[in-house]
PDB file of C-alpha atoms in Angstrom:
ATOM      1  CA  UNK A   1     -56.061 183.005  79.182  1.00 74.00           C
ATOM      2  CA  UNK A   2     -57.588 182.074  82.555  1.00 75.00           C
ATOM      3  CA  UNK A   3     -55.373 182.710  85.520  1.00 93.00           C
ATOM      4  CA  UNK A   4     -55.125 182.229  89.260  1.00 97.00           C
ATOM      5  CA  UNK A   5     -55.774 185.480  91.121  1.00 97.00           C
ATOM      6  CA  UNK A   6     -54.383 186.246  94.578  1.00 97.00           C
ATOM      7  CA  UNK A   7     -55.202 189.100  96.936  1.00 96.00           C
ATOM      8  CA  UNK A   8     -53.750 191.125  98.479  1.00 96.00           C
ATOM      9  CA  UNK A   9     -50.470 191.437  96.615  1.00 96.00           C
ATOM     10  CA  UNK A  10     -48.771 192.609  99.818  1.00 97.00           C
ATOM     11  CA  UNK A  11     -49.906 192.128 103.398  1.00 97.00           C
ATOM     12  CA  UNK A  12     -48.188 193.678 106.396  1.00 97.00           C
ATOM     13  CA  UNK A  13     -49.233 192.293 109.780  1.00 96.00           C
ATOM     14  CA  UNK A  14     -48.095 192.606 113.355  1.00 96.00           C
ATOM     15  CA  UNK A  15     -46.629 189.493 114.926  1.00 97.00           C
ATOM     16  CA  UNK A  16     -49.281 187.518 116.751  1.00 97.00           C
ATOM     17  CA  UNK A  17     -52.115 188.676 114.522  1.00 97.00           C
ATOM     18  CA  UNK A  18     -54.147 186.466 112.222  1.00 97.00           C
ATOM     19  CA  UNK A  19     -53.976 186.870 108.453  1.00 97.00           C
ATOM     20  CA  UNK A  20     -56.091 185.478 105.621  1.00 97.00           C
ATOM     21  CA  UNK A  21     -54.645 185.147 102.146  1.00 97.00           C
ATOM     22  CA  UNK A  22     -57.135 184.825  99.343  1.00 97.00           C
ATOM     23  CA  UNK A  23     -57.034 183.028  96.028  1.00 97.00           C
ATOM     24  CA  UNK A  24     -59.424 182.595  93.140  1.00 97.00           C
ATOM     25  CA  UNK A  25     -58.346 179.466  91.242  1.00 96.00           C
ATOM     26  CA  UNK A  26     -59.019 178.917  87.550  1.00 95.00           C
ATOM     27  CA  UNK A  27     -62.736 178.276  87.263  1.00 91.00           C
ATOM     28  CA  UNK A  28     -62.851 174.651  86.074  1.00 88.00           C
ATOM     29  CA  UNK A  29     -59.992 173.492  88.292  1.00 93.00           C
ATOM     30  CA  UNK A  30     -60.684 171.118  91.149  1.00 91.00           C
ATOM     31  CA  UNK A  31     -57.262 170.709  92.784  1.00 93.00           C
ATOM     32  CA  UNK A  32     -55.851 173.553  94.843  1.00 95.00           C
ATOM     33  CA  UNK A  33     -52.496 174.171  96.487  1.00 96.00           C
ATOM     34  CA  UNK A  34     -50.584 176.608  98.631  1.00 98.00           C
ATOM     35  CA  UNK A  35     -46.821 177.041  98.441  1.00 98.00           C
ATOM     36  CA  UNK A  36     -44.508 179.550 100.023  1.00 97.00           C
ATOM     37  CA  UNK A  37     -41.091 180.953  99.218  1.00 95.00           C
ATOM     38  CA  UNK A  38     -39.024 182.510 101.965  1.00 95.00           C
ATOM     39  CA  UNK A  39     -36.607 185.101 100.586  1.00 92.00           C
ATOM     40  CA  UNK A  40     -33.589 183.389  99.060  1.00 88.00           C
ATOM     41  CA  UNK A  41     -34.992 179.893  99.518  1.00 91.00           C
ATOM     42  CA  UNK A  42     -36.853 177.332  97.451  1.00 93.00           C
ATOM     43  CA  UNK A  43     -40.545 177.298  96.707  1.00 95.00           C
ATOM     44  CA  UNK A  44     -41.969 174.914  99.329  1.00 96.00           C
ATOM     45  CA  UNK A  45     -45.192 172.939  99.310  1.00 96.00           C
ATOM     46  CA  UNK A  46     -47.628 173.679 102.124  1.00 97.00           C
ATOM     47  CA  UNK A  47     -50.918 171.939 101.400  1.00 96.00           C
ATOM     48  CA  UNK A  48     -53.100 170.420  98.708  1.00 94.00           C
ATOM     49  CA  UNK A  49     -56.902 170.473  98.737  1.00 94.00           C
ATOM     50  CA  UNK A  50     -59.440 168.476  96.787  1.00 91.00           C
ATOM     51  CA  UNK A  51     -63.135 167.738  97.209  1.00 89.00           C
ATOM     52  CA  UNK A  52     -63.393 170.095 100.189  1.00 90.00           C
ATOM     53  CA  UNK A  53     -60.697 168.464 102.221  1.00 92.00           C
ATOM     54  CA  UNK A  54     -56.955 168.504 102.665  1.00 94.00           C
ATOM     55  CA  UNK A  55     -55.360 165.735 100.621  1.00 91.00           C
ATOM     56  CA  UNK A  56     -51.782 166.314 101.733  1.00 91.00           C
ATOM     57  CA  UNK A  57     -49.887 168.735 103.939  1.00 93.00           C
ATOM     58  CA  UNK A  58     -46.238 169.330 104.668  1.00 93.00           C
ATOM     59  CA  UNK A  59     -44.617 169.443 108.083  1.00 93.00           C
ATOM     60  CA  UNK A  60     -44.660 173.236 107.797  1.00 94.00           C
ATOM     61  CA  UNK A  61     -48.452 173.190 107.735  1.00 95.00           C
ATOM     62  CA  UNK A  62     -49.084 172.828 111.449  1.00 93.00           C
ATOM     63  CA  UNK A  63     -52.034 173.868 113.603  1.00 94.00           C
ATOM     64  CA  UNK A  64     -51.214 177.506 112.958  1.00 96.00           C
ATOM     65  CA  UNK A  65     -52.411 177.101 109.367  1.00 97.00           C
ATOM     66  CA  UNK A  66     -55.790 176.270 107.885  1.00 97.00           C
ATOM     67  CA  UNK A  67     -57.366 176.314 104.448  1.00 97.00           C
ATOM     68  CA  UNK A  68     -60.930 176.751 103.368  1.00 94.00           C
ATOM     69  CA  UNK A  69     -63.014 176.937 100.235  1.00 92.00           C
ATOM     70  CA  UNK A  70     -65.821 179.138 101.596  1.00 87.00           C
ATOM     71  CA  UNK A  71     -67.729 179.327  98.320  1.00 87.00           C
ATOM     72  CA  UNK A  72     -67.500 178.096  94.742  1.00 79.00           C
ATOM     73  CA  UNK A  73     -64.716 180.424  93.731  1.00 87.00           C
ATOM     74  CA  UNK A  74     -62.427 181.351  96.636  1.00 93.00           C
ATOM     75  CA  UNK A  75     -59.692 179.348  98.323  1.00 96.00           C
ATOM     76  CA  UNK A  76     -58.147 180.833 101.457  1.00 97.00           C
ATOM     77  CA  UNK A  77     -55.111 180.274 103.639  1.00 98.00           C
ATOM     78  CA  UNK A  78     -55.434 181.424 107.248  1.00 97.00           C
ATOM     79  CA  UNK A  79     -52.384 181.860 109.436  1.00 97.00           C
ATOM     80  CA  UNK A  80     -53.139 182.296 113.128  1.00 96.00           C
ATOM     81  CA  UNK A  81     -50.823 183.988 115.593  1.00 95.00           C
ATOM     82  CA  UNK A  82     -48.281 184.946 112.954  1.00 97.00           C
ATOM     83  CA  UNK A  83     -44.563 184.745 113.646  1.00 96.00           C
ATOM     84  CA  UNK A  84     -41.650 186.625 112.142  1.00 96.00           C
ATOM     85  CA  UNK A  85     -40.585 183.492 110.257  1.00 96.00           C
ATOM     86  CA  UNK A  86     -43.933 183.393 108.441  1.00 97.00           C
ATOM     87  CA  UNK A  87     -42.705 186.304 106.315  1.00 97.00           C
ATOM     88  CA  UNK A  88     -42.582 184.949 102.763  1.00 97.00           C
ATOM     89  CA  UNK A  89     -44.236 184.955  99.343  1.00 97.00           C
ATOM     90  CA  UNK A  90     -47.288 182.730  99.408  1.00 98.00           C
ATOM     91  CA  UNK A  91     -48.378 181.227  96.110  1.00 98.00           C
ATOM     92  CA  UNK A  92     -51.708 179.639  95.341  1.00 98.00           C
ATOM     93  CA  UNK A  93     -51.939 177.103  92.517  1.00 97.00           C
ATOM     94  CA  UNK A  94     -54.653 175.065  90.862  1.00 96.00           C
ATOM     95  CA  UNK A  95     -54.917 172.372  88.248  1.00 94.00           C
ATOM     96  CA  UNK A  96     -57.590 170.650  86.270  1.00 92.00           C
ATOM     97  CA  UNK A  97     -58.563 166.989  86.429  1.00 89.00           C
ATOM     98  CA  UNK A  98     -56.573 164.448  84.489  1.00 84.00           C
ATOM     99  CA  UNK A  99     -53.230 162.753  84.511  1.00 79.00           C
ATOM    100  CA  UNK A 100     -50.153 164.886  84.147  1.00 86.00           C
ATOM    101  CA  UNK A 101     -51.862 168.244  84.294  1.00 91.00           C
ATOM    102  CA  UNK A 102     -49.614 171.111  85.397  1.00 94.00           C
ATOM    103  CA  UNK A 103     -50.293 173.311  88.371  1.00 95.00           C
ATOM    104  CA  UNK A 104     -50.876 176.950  87.455  1.00 97.00           C
ATOM    105  CA  UNK A 105     -49.721 179.584  89.910  1.00 97.00           C
ATOM    106  CA  UNK A 106     -50.954 182.990  90.935  1.00 97.00           C
ATOM    107  CA  UNK A 107     -48.635 185.983  91.316  1.00 96.00           C
ATOM    108  CA  UNK A 108     -48.421 185.506  95.059  1.00 97.00           C
ATOM    109  CA  UNK A 109     -49.005 187.498  98.222  1.00 97.00           C
ATOM    110  CA  UNK A 110     -45.978 188.976  99.916  1.00 97.00           C
ATOM    111  CA  UNK A 111     -46.561 188.574 103.651  1.00 98.00           C
ATOM    112  CA  UNK A 112     -44.456 190.749 105.923  1.00 97.00           C
ATOM    113  CA  UNK A 113     -44.659 190.131 109.675  1.00 97.00           C
ATOM    114  CA  UNK A 114     -43.434 193.003 111.841  1.00 96.00           C
TER     115      UNK A 114
ATOM    116  CA  UNK B   1     -34.228 168.730 101.376  1.00 58.00           C
ATOM    117  CA  UNK B   2     -32.061 168.455  98.264  1.00 71.00           C
ATOM    118  CA  UNK B   3     -34.234 166.147  96.184  1.00 93.00           C
ATOM    119  CA  UNK B   4     -34.260 168.530  93.201  1.00 96.00           C
ATOM    120  CA  UNK B   5     -31.136 170.500  92.398  1.00 96.00           C
ATOM    121  CA  UNK B   6     -30.260 173.160  89.907  1.00 97.00           C
ATOM    122  CA  UNK B   7     -26.540 173.576  90.245  1.00 93.00           C
ATOM    123  CA  UNK B   8     -26.169 176.649  88.068  1.00 95.00           C
ATOM    124  CA  UNK B   9     -27.569 179.725  89.790  1.00 95.00           C
ATOM    125  CA  UNK B  10     -27.127 181.796  86.641  1.00 97.00           C
ATOM    126  CA  UNK B  11     -26.557 181.478  82.904  1.00 97.00           C
ATOM    127  CA  UNK B  12     -25.918 184.069  80.191  1.00 98.00           C
ATOM    128  CA  UNK B  13     -26.583 183.301  76.524  1.00 98.00           C
ATOM    129  CA  UNK B  14     -26.386 185.358  73.351  1.00 98.00           C
ATOM    130  CA  UNK B  15     -29.667 186.112  71.639  1.00 98.00           C
ATOM    131  CA  UNK B  16     -30.372 183.564  68.918  1.00 97.00           C
ATOM    132  CA  UNK B  17     -28.221 180.848  70.491  1.00 98.00           C
ATOM    133  CA  UNK B  18     -29.364 177.814  72.434  1.00 98.00           C
ATOM    134  CA  UNK B  19     -29.971 178.031  76.189  1.00 98.00           C
ATOM    135  CA  UNK B  20     -29.574 174.795  78.136  1.00 98.00           C
ATOM    136  CA  UNK B  21     -30.782 174.644  81.730  1.00 98.00           C
ATOM    137  CA  UNK B  22     -30.070 171.600  83.829  1.00 98.00           C
ATOM    138  CA  UNK B  23     -31.741 169.895  86.760  1.00 98.00           C
ATOM    139  CA  UNK B  24     -30.835 166.814  88.795  1.00 97.00           C
ATOM    140  CA  UNK B  25     -32.989 164.836  91.157  1.00 97.00           C
ATOM    141  CA  UNK B  26     -32.371 162.111  93.689  1.00 95.00           C
ATOM    142  CA  UNK B  27     -35.767 160.480  94.209  1.00 92.00           C
ATOM    143  CA  UNK B  28     -36.373 157.785  91.591  1.00 90.00           C
ATOM    144  CA  UNK B  29     -40.086 157.780  92.507  1.00 89.00           C
ATOM    145  CA  UNK B  30     -40.658 161.154  90.843  1.00 92.00           C
ATOM    146  CA  UNK B  31     -42.900 160.495  87.838  1.00 91.00           C
ATOM    147  CA  UNK B  32     -43.594 163.893  86.291  1.00 94.00           C
ATOM    148  CA  UNK B  33     -41.344 166.873  85.777  1.00 96.00           C
ATOM    149  CA  UNK B  34     -42.130 170.470  84.969  1.00 97.00           C
ATOM    150  CA  UNK B  35     -40.306 173.650  84.069  1.00 98.00           C
ATOM    151  CA  UNK B  36     -41.571 177.002  85.234  1.00 98.00           C
ATOM    152  CA  UNK B  37     -40.411 180.477  84.320  1.00 97.00           C
ATOM    153  CA  UNK B  38     -40.616 183.335  86.798  1.00 95.00           C
ATOM    154  CA  UNK B  39     -40.352 187.069  86.304  1.00 93.00           C
ATOM    155  CA  UNK B  40     -39.866 189.399  89.302  1.00 89.00           C
ATOM    156  CA  UNK B  41     -43.089 190.134  91.211  1.00 86.00           C
ATOM    157  CA  UNK B  42     -44.939 187.398  89.350  1.00 91.00           C
ATOM    158  CA  UNK B  43     -45.745 183.791  90.112  1.00 94.00           C
ATOM    159  CA  UNK B  44     -44.155 180.814  88.367  1.00 95.00           C
ATOM    160  CA  UNK B  45     -45.516 180.369  84.836  1.00 96.00           C
ATOM    161  CA  UNK B  46     -45.770 176.839  83.494  1.00 97.00           C
ATOM    162  CA  UNK B  47     -43.598 176.227  80.439  1.00 97.00           C
ATOM    163  CA  UNK B  48     -43.370 172.557  79.604  1.00 98.00           C
ATOM    164  CA  UNK B  49     -43.533 169.174  81.302  1.00 97.00           C
ATOM    165  CA  UNK B  50     -42.558 165.580  80.751  1.00 96.00           C
ATOM    166  CA  UNK B  51     -43.805 162.301  82.107  1.00 94.00           C
ATOM    167  CA  UNK B  52     -41.301 159.725  83.324  1.00 93.00           C
ATOM    168  CA  UNK B  53     -42.418 157.350  80.570  1.00 94.00           C
ATOM    169  CA  UNK B  54     -40.967 159.693  77.940  1.00 96.00           C
ATOM    170  CA  UNK B  55     -37.476 160.980  77.295  1.00 96.00           C
ATOM    171  CA  UNK B  56     -38.310 164.062  75.270  1.00 98.00           C
ATOM    172  CA  UNK B  57     -41.104 166.571  74.922  1.00 98.00           C
ATOM    173  CA  UNK B  58     -41.114 169.528  72.581  1.00 98.00           C
ATOM    174  CA  UNK B  59     -43.260 172.637  72.430  1.00 97.00           C
ATOM    175  CA  UNK B  60     -42.186 175.311  69.981  1.00 97.00           C
ATOM    176  CA  UNK B  61     -38.829 176.714  71.024  1.00 98.00           C
ATOM    177  CA  UNK B  62     -38.795 174.655  74.225  1.00 98.00           C
ATOM    178  CA  UNK B  63     -37.669 171.041  74.524  1.00 98.00           C
ATOM    179  CA  UNK B  64     -37.299 169.074  77.727  1.00 98.00           C
ATOM    180  CA  UNK B  65     -35.108 165.973  77.868  1.00 98.00           C
ATOM    181  CA  UNK B  66     -35.288 163.377  80.618  1.00 98.00           C
ATOM    182  CA  UNK B  67     -32.538 160.884  81.400  1.00 97.00           C
ATOM    183  CA  UNK B  68     -33.966 158.615  84.084  1.00 96.00           C
ATOM    184  CA  UNK B  69     -30.838 156.532  84.544  1.00 96.00           C
ATOM    185  CA  UNK B  70     -28.853 159.684  85.304  1.00 97.00           C
ATOM    186  CA  UNK B  71     -31.761 161.308  87.172  1.00 97.00           C
ATOM    187  CA  UNK B  72     -31.247 164.377  85.055  1.00 98.00           C
ATOM    188  CA  UNK B  73     -33.450 166.640  83.000  1.00 97.00           C
ATOM    189  CA  UNK B  74     -32.670 169.614  80.857  1.00 98.00           C
ATOM    190  CA  UNK B  75     -34.570 172.413  79.174  1.00 98.00           C
ATOM    191  CA  UNK B  76     -33.415 173.614  75.782  1.00 98.00           C
ATOM    192  CA  UNK B  77     -34.552 176.966  74.439  1.00 98.00           C
ATOM    193  CA  UNK B  78     -33.731 177.668  70.818  1.00 97.00           C
ATOM    194  CA  UNK B  79     -33.420 180.278  69.562  1.00 98.00           C
ATOM    195  CA  UNK B  80     -33.091 182.283  72.763  1.00 98.00           C
ATOM    196  CA  UNK B  81     -34.888 185.624  72.827  1.00 97.00           C
ATOM    197  CA  UNK B  82     -34.538 188.631  75.173  1.00 96.00           C
ATOM    198  CA  UNK B  83     -37.980 187.897  76.637  1.00 95.00           C
ATOM    199  CA  UNK B  84     -36.624 184.558  77.865  1.00 97.00           C
ATOM    200  CA  UNK B  85     -34.599 186.372  80.515  1.00 97.00           C
ATOM    201  CA  UNK B  86     -36.106 185.138  83.794  1.00 97.00           C
ATOM    202  CA  UNK B  87     -35.559 182.641  86.597  1.00 97.00           C
ATOM    203  CA  UNK B  88     -36.283 179.058  85.555  1.00 98.00           C
ATOM    204  CA  UNK B  89     -37.369 176.446  88.081  1.00 97.00           C
ATOM    205  CA  UNK B  90     -37.564 172.737  87.551  1.00 97.00           C
ATOM    206  CA  UNK B  91     -40.068 170.859  89.658  1.00 97.00           C
ATOM    207  CA  UNK B  92     -40.800 167.203  90.214  1.00 96.00           C
ATOM    208  CA  UNK B  93     -43.948 165.436  91.274  1.00 93.00           C
ATOM    209  CA  UNK B  94     -44.244 162.299  93.342  1.00 83.00           C
ATOM    210  CA  UNK B  95     -47.703 160.873  92.778  1.00 74.00           C
ATOM    211  CA  UNK B  96     -49.028 159.100  95.788  1.00 65.00           C
ATOM    212  CA  UNK B  97     -52.683 158.185  95.743  1.00 59.00           C
ATOM    213  CA  UNK B  98     -53.520 161.404  93.962  1.00 61.00           C
ATOM    214  CA  UNK B  99     -51.413 163.650  96.135  1.00 65.00           C
ATOM    215  CA  UNK B 100     -49.321 165.720  93.816  1.00 80.00           C
ATOM    216  CA  UNK B 101     -47.107 168.123  95.635  1.00 90.00           C
ATOM    217  CA  UNK B 102     -44.322 169.626  93.591  1.00 94.00           C
ATOM    218  CA  UNK B 103     -40.739 169.698  94.807  1.00 95.00           C
ATOM    219  CA  UNK B 104     -38.842 172.644  93.349  1.00 97.00           C
ATOM    220  CA  UNK B 105     -35.219 173.315  92.551  1.00 96.00           C
ATOM    221  CA  UNK B 106     -33.536 176.545  93.594  1.00 94.00           C
ATOM    222  CA  UNK B 107     -33.792 178.102  90.146  1.00 96.00           C
ATOM    223  CA  UNK B 108     -31.427 179.302  87.429  1.00 97.00           C
ATOM    224  CA  UNK B 109     -31.407 182.943  86.390  1.00 97.00           C
ATOM    225  CA  UNK B 110     -31.160 183.088  82.595  1.00 98.00           C
ATOM    226  CA  UNK B 111     -29.987 186.298  80.973  1.00 98.00           C
ATOM    227  CA  UNK B 112     -30.231 186.661  77.210  1.00 98.00           C
ATOM    228  CA  UNK B 113     -27.703 189.109  75.854  1.00 96.00           C
ATOM    229  CA  UNK B 114     -28.940 191.073  72.832  1.00 93.00           C
TER     230      UNK B 114
END
């Protein structure tokens, strides 16, 4: 069964550094998402992306964050000047076209900011 | 943000019996609801969903019930199996011009006792 693939599984970065989290969505999916889950908290929406542009973003997704689809298969989340509070699991999701289609999630990247 | 709530953090059920997981929401504009299952170190796995125009959807051992007047949904698993032991999240979607972010509950940890 096709799946969403995320790399790396764990990323350790010094505070203030930039980090890029990578995702390969399911191949025929056109809608892409990033979510995060801080330890002990809910899964929170960050951003949705369709047709090469952001369609919605949460208040968390400020100028520190950006997303890109650099080629036909990858979808990336860049976090600039990381802060301690950026430590979380980051999940990528994708879905196919059509009404009431579920989002399918990758296994996540654990981001640890030191 | 308490728009989606799962008031039971944990639930234990004997193998072979019915597991019932509950979820409440406050936003009457939610139009699509999903249940995800999550194992440790993995991403949420889609289980079953229901549109707000329906009150029941069934898929094998899994049935989701929606009570719009009570703003309540439940997931029934019957019969429960040891492999069902996981954290279950309900999520709700608010469609707004194609934007489809999911709002998650806090999760219920289901343990199936052999």
